[in-house]
Amino acid sequence: MRNKPCKKCGGTGFVQRILWGKRCNVYCTRCNARGEFKKYPDEQKKDRPKMCFARIIGGELQEDLKDIDIFGFLRENGEFVIYGCRDDDQSRFYQGLLNYDKKTGVHGWKTVEDVEEWWKEPDMLLVVSKGDVALC
């Protein structure tokens, strides 16, 4: 909390209170005048990646996930982070991941339902190497 002078009453009862995560609300404790909503400086500087659709054009996943519009964002180093796909392509997406796992044996999935259950866990994503995707 920091005291700042109030523009309405001239008092020094201005404080900042954290509301809604990283946003803060400024108000006067003397006359209850509200200031404007602000973002903290660290949140202002942070550039959020732009989400977009892409298609896999190379690499290990190409054979299993070709012709599927995947959804995610491009990292600064050129890797593409997959969050999911179009609703129309979900069954093909899960089947493609199952086929890839049968080749590699990393997760040991048996059915598409196993893949779907794994994929729907919080914070689950895939990373595709640089140059293996084309943005739509």
Short mmCIF file of N, CA and C in Angstrom, two decimals, residues 18 54 80:
data_model
loop_
_atom_site.label_atom_id
_atom_site.label_comp_id
_atom_site.label_asym_id
_atom_site.label_seq_id
_atom_site.Cartn_x
_atom_site.Cartn_y
_atom_site.Cartn_z
N ILE A 18 -4.97 -4.79 -4.23
CA ILE A 18 -4.93 -5.76 -5.32
C ILE A 18 -6.31 -6.39 -5.49
N ALA A 54 -2.31 -23.72 -37.40
CA ALA A 54 -1.18 -24.14 -38.22
C ALA A 54 -1.41 -25.58 -38.69
N PHE A 80 6.58 -24.51 -32.22
CA PHE A 80 5.14 -24.26 -32.17
C PHE A 80 4.56 -25.07 -31.03
#
